[in-house]
PDB file of C-alpha atoms in Angstrom:
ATOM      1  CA  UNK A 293      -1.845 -57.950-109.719  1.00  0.00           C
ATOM      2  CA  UNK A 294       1.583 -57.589-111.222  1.00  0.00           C
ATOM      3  CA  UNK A 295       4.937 -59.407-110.599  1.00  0.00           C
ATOM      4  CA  UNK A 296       8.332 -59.529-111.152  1.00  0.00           C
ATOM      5  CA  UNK A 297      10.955 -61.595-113.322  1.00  0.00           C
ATOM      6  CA  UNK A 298      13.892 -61.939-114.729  1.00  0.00           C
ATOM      7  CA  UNK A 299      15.006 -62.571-118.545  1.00  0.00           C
ATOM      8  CA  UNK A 300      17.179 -62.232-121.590  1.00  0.00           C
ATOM      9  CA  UNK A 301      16.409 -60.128-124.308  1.00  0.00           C
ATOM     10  CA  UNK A 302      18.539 -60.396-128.215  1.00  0.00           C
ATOM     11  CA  UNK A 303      19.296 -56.089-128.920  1.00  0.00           C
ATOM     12  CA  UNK A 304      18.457 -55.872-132.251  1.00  0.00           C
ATOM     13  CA  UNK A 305      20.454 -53.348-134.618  1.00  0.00           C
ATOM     14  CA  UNK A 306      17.860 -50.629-133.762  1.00  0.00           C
ATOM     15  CA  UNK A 307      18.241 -51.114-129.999  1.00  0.00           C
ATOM     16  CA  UNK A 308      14.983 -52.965-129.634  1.00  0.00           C
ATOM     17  CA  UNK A 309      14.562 -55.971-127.169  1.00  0.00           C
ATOM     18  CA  UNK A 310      13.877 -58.957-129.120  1.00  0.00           C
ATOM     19  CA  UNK A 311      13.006 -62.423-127.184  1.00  0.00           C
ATOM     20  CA  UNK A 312      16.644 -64.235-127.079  1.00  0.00           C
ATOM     21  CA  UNK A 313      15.255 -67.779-127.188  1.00  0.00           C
ATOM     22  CA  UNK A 314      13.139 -67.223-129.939  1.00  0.00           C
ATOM     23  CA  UNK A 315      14.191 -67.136-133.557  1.00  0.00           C
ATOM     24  CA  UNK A 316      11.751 -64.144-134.973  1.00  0.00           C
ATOM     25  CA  UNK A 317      13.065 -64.150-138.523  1.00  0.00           C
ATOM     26  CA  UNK A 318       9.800 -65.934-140.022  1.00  0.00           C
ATOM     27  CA  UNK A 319       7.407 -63.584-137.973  1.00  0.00           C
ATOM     28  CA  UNK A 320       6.066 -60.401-138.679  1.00  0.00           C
ATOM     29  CA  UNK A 321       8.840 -58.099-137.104  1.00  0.00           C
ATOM     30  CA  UNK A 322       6.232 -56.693-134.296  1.00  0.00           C
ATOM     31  CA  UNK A 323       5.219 -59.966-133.243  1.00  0.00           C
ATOM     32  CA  UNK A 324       7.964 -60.388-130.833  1.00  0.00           C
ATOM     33  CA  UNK A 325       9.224 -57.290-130.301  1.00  0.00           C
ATOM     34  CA  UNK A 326       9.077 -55.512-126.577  1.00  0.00           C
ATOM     35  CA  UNK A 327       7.430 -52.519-126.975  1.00  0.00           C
ATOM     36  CA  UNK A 328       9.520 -49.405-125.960  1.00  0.00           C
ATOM     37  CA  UNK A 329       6.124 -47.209-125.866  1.00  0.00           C
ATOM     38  CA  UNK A 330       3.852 -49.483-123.344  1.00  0.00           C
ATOM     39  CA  UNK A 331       3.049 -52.890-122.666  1.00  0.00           C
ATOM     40  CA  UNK A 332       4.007 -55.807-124.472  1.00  0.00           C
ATOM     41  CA  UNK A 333       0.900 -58.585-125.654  1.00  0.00           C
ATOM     42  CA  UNK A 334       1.797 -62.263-125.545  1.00  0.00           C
ATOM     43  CA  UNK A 335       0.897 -64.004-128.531  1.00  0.00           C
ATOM     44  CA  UNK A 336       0.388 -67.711-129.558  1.00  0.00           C
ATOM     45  CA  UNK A 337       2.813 -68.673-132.056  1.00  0.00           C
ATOM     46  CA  UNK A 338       1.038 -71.944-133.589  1.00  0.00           C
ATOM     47  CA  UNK A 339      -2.083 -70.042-134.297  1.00  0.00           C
ATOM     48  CA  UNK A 340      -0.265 -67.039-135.724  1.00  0.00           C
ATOM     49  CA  UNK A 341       2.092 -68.681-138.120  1.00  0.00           C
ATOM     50  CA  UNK A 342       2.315 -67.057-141.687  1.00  0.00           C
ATOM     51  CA  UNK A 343       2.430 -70.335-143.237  1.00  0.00           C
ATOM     52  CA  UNK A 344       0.123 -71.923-141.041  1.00  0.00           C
ATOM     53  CA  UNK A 345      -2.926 -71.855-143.520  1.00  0.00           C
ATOM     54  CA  UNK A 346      -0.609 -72.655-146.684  1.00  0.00           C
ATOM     55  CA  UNK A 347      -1.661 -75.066-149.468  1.00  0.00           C
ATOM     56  CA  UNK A 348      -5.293 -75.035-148.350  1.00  0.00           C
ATOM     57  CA  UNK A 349      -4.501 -76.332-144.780  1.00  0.00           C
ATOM     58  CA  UNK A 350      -6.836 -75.658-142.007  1.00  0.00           C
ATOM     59  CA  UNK A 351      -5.840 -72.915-139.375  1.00  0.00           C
ATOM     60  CA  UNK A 352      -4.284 -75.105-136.251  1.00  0.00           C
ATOM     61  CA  UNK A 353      -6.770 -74.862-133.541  1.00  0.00           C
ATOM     62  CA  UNK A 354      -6.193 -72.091-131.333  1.00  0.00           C
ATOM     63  CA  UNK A 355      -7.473 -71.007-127.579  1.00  0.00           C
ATOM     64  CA  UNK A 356      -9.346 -68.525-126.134  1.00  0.00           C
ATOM     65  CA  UNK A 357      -6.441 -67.114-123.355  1.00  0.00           C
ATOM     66  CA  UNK A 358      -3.144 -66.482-123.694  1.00  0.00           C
ATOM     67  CA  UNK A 359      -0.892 -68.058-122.038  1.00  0.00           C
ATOM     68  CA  UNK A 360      -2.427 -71.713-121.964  1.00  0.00           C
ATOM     69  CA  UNK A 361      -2.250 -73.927-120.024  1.00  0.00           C
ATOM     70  CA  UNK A 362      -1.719 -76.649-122.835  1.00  0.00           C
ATOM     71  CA  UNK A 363       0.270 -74.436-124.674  1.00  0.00           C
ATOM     72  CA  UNK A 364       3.693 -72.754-124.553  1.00  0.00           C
ATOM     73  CA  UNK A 365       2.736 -69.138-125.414  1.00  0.00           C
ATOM     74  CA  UNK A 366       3.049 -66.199-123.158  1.00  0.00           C
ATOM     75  CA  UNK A 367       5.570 -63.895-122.198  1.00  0.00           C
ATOM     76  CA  UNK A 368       8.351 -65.593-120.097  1.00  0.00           C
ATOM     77  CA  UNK A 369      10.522 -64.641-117.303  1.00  0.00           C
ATOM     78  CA  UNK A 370      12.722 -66.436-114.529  1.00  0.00           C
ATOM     79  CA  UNK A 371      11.253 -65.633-110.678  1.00  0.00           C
ATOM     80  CA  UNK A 372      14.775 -64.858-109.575  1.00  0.00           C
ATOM     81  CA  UNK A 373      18.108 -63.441-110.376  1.00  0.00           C
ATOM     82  CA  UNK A 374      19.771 -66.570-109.534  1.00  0.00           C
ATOM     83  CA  UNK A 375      18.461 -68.964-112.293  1.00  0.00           C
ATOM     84  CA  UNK A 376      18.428 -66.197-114.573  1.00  0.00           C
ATOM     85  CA  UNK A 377      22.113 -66.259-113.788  1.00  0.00           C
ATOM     86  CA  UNK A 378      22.459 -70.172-114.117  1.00  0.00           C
ATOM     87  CA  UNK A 379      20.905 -69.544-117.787  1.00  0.00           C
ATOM     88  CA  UNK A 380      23.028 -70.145-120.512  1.00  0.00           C
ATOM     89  CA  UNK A 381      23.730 -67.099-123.047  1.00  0.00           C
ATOM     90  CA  UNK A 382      21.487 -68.090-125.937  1.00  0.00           C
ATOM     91  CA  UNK A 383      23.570 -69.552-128.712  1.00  0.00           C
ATOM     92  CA  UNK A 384      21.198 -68.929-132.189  1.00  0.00           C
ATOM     93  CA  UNK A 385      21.856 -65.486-132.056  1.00  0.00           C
ATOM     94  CA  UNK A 386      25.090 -63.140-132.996  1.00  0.00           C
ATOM     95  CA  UNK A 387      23.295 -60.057-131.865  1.00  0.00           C
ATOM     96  CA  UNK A 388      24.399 -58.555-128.014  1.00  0.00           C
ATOM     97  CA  UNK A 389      21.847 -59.685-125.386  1.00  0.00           C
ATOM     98  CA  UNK A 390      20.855 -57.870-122.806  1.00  0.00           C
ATOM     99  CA  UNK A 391      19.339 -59.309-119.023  1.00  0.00           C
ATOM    100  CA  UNK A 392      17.204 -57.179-116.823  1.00  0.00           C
ATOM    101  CA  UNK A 393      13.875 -56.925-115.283  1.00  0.00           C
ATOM    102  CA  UNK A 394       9.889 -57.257-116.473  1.00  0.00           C
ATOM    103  CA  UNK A 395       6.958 -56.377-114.718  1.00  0.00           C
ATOM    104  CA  UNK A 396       4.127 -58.970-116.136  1.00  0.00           C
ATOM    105  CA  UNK A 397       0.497 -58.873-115.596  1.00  0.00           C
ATOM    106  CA  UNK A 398      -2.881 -59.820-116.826  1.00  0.00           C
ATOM    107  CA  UNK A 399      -3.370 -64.142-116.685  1.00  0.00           C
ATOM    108  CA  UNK A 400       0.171 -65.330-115.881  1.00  0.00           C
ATOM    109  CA  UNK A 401       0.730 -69.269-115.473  1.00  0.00           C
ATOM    110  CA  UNK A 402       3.729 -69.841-112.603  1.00  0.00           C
ATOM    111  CA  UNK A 403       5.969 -72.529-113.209  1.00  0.00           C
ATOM    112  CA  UNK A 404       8.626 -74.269-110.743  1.00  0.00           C
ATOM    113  CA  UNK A 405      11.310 -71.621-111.964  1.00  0.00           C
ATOM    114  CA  UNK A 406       9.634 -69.037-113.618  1.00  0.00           C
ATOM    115  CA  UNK A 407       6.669 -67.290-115.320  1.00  0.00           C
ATOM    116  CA  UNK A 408       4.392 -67.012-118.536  1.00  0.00           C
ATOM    117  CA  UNK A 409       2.307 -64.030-118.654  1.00  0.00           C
ATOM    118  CA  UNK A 410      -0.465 -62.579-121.012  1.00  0.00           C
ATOM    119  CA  UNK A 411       1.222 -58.881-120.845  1.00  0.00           C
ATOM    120  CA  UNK A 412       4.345 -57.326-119.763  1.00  0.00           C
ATOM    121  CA  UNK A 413       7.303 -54.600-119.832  1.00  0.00           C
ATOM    122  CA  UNK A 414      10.887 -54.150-119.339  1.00  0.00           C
ATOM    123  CA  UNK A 415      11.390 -52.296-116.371  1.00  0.00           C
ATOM    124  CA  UNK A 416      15.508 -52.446-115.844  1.00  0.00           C
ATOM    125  CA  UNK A 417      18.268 -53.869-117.762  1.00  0.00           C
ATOM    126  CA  UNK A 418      21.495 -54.532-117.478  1.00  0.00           C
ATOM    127  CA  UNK A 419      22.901 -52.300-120.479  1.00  0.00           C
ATOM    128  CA  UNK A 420      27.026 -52.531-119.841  1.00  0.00           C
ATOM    129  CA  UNK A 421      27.616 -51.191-123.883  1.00  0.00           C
ATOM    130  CA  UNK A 422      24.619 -48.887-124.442  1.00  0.00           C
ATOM    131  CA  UNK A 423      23.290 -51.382-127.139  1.00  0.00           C
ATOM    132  CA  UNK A 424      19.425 -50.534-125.893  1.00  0.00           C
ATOM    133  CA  UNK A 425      17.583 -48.077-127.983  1.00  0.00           C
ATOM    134  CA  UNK A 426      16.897 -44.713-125.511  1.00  0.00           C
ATOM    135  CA  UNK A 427      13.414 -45.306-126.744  1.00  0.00           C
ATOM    136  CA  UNK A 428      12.939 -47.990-123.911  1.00  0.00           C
ATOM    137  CA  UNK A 429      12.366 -45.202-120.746  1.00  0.00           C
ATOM    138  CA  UNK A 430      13.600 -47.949-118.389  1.00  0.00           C
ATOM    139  CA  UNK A 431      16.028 -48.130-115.556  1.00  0.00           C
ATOM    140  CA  UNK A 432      19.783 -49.166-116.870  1.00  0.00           C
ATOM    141  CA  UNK A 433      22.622 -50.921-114.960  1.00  0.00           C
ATOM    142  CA  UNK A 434      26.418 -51.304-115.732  1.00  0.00           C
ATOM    143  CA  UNK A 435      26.638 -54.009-112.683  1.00  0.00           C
ATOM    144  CA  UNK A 436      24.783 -57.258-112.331  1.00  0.00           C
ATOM    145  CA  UNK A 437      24.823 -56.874-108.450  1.00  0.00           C
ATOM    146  CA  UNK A 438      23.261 -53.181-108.930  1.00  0.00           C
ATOM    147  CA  UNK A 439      20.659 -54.307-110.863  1.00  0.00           C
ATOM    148  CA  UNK A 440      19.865 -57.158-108.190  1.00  0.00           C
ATOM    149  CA  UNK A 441      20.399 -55.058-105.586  1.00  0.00           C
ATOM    150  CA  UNK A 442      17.723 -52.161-106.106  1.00  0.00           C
ATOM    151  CA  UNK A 443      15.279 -55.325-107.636  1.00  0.00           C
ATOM    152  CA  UNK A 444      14.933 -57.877-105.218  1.00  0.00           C
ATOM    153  CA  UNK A 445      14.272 -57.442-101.424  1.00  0.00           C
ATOM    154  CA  UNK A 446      17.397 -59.196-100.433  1.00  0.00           C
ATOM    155  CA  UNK A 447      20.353 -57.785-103.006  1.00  0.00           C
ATOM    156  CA  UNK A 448      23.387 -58.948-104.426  1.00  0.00           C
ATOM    157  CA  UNK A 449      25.221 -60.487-101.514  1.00  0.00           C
ATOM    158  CA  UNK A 450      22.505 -62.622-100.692  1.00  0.00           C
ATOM    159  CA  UNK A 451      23.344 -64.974-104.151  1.00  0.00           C
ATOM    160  CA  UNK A 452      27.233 -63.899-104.270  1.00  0.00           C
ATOM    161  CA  UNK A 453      26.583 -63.194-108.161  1.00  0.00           C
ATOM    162  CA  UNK A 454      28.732 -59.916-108.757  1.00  0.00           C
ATOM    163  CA  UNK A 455      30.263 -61.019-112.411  1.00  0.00           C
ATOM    164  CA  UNK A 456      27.476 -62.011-114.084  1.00  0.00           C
ATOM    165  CA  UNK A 457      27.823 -60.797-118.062  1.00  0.00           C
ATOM    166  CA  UNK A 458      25.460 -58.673-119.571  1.00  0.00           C
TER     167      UNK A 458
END
């Protein structure tokens, strides 16, 4: 079983989608990167740290799936256009961001607004200035409400959301 959701993504300066609410800097730089040749694995953070075994310190206790329930790993995504549309623009980052679509599979944990998922993959975005990498073979949008529109069942006039930014 697969489903759909909605998210942000930080564009990197190679065109790559990065998460936008997560600071990568002290990762490896494929930990959190979307994959633009297949399917993205969610990884826990507090077990993967680079510093997390420093000065002799035990390695923090892990799990056995990702996501967790107890934890806050996994791949995330909004269930709707709508609250991805409430979301604010992240504000750590200077780089462009980017919204669009994910298809996410394997264990995924459903929350009251959105999703955590074990594996995923961009699917559409929302791509107004060409800042994605042609790598990603993905549907691209210059409108909000054409992106909504051929995603969700019910299209852009059902949430009156025609000038979202991208």
């Amino acid at each position: 079983m697969s489903l759909l959701g909605w998210r942000q993504w930080a564009v990197d300066d190679r065109g790559q989608l990065r998460p936008a609410w997560t600071p990568w800097s002290p990762f490896p730089p494929s930990m959190l990167l979307w994959r633009p040749d297949g399917i993205t694995q969610a990884q826990c953070l507090r077990t993967k740290r680079p510093d997390s075994t420093a000065a002799g310190e035990p390695a923090p206790a892990g799990h056995d799936r990702v996501p967790d329930e107890h934890c806050l790993c996994g791949l995330y995504a909004w269930r709707t256009p709508e609250i991805l549309a409430a979301a604010r623009r992240p504000r750590w980052t200077a780089l462009p961001c980017v919204v669009g679509v994910v298809r996410l599979g394997g264990r995924i944990i459903i929350g009251e607004r959105g999703y955590r998922a074990e594996r995923g993959y961009p699917v559409a975005v929302l791509d107004r200035r060409g800042v994605v990498s042609a790598s990603y073979t993905i549907a691209r949008y210059r409108t909000f409400s054409a992106l909504v529109a051929e995603w969700t069942p019910s299209g852009p006039e059902a949430t009156g959301m025609d000038q979202i930014a991208g």
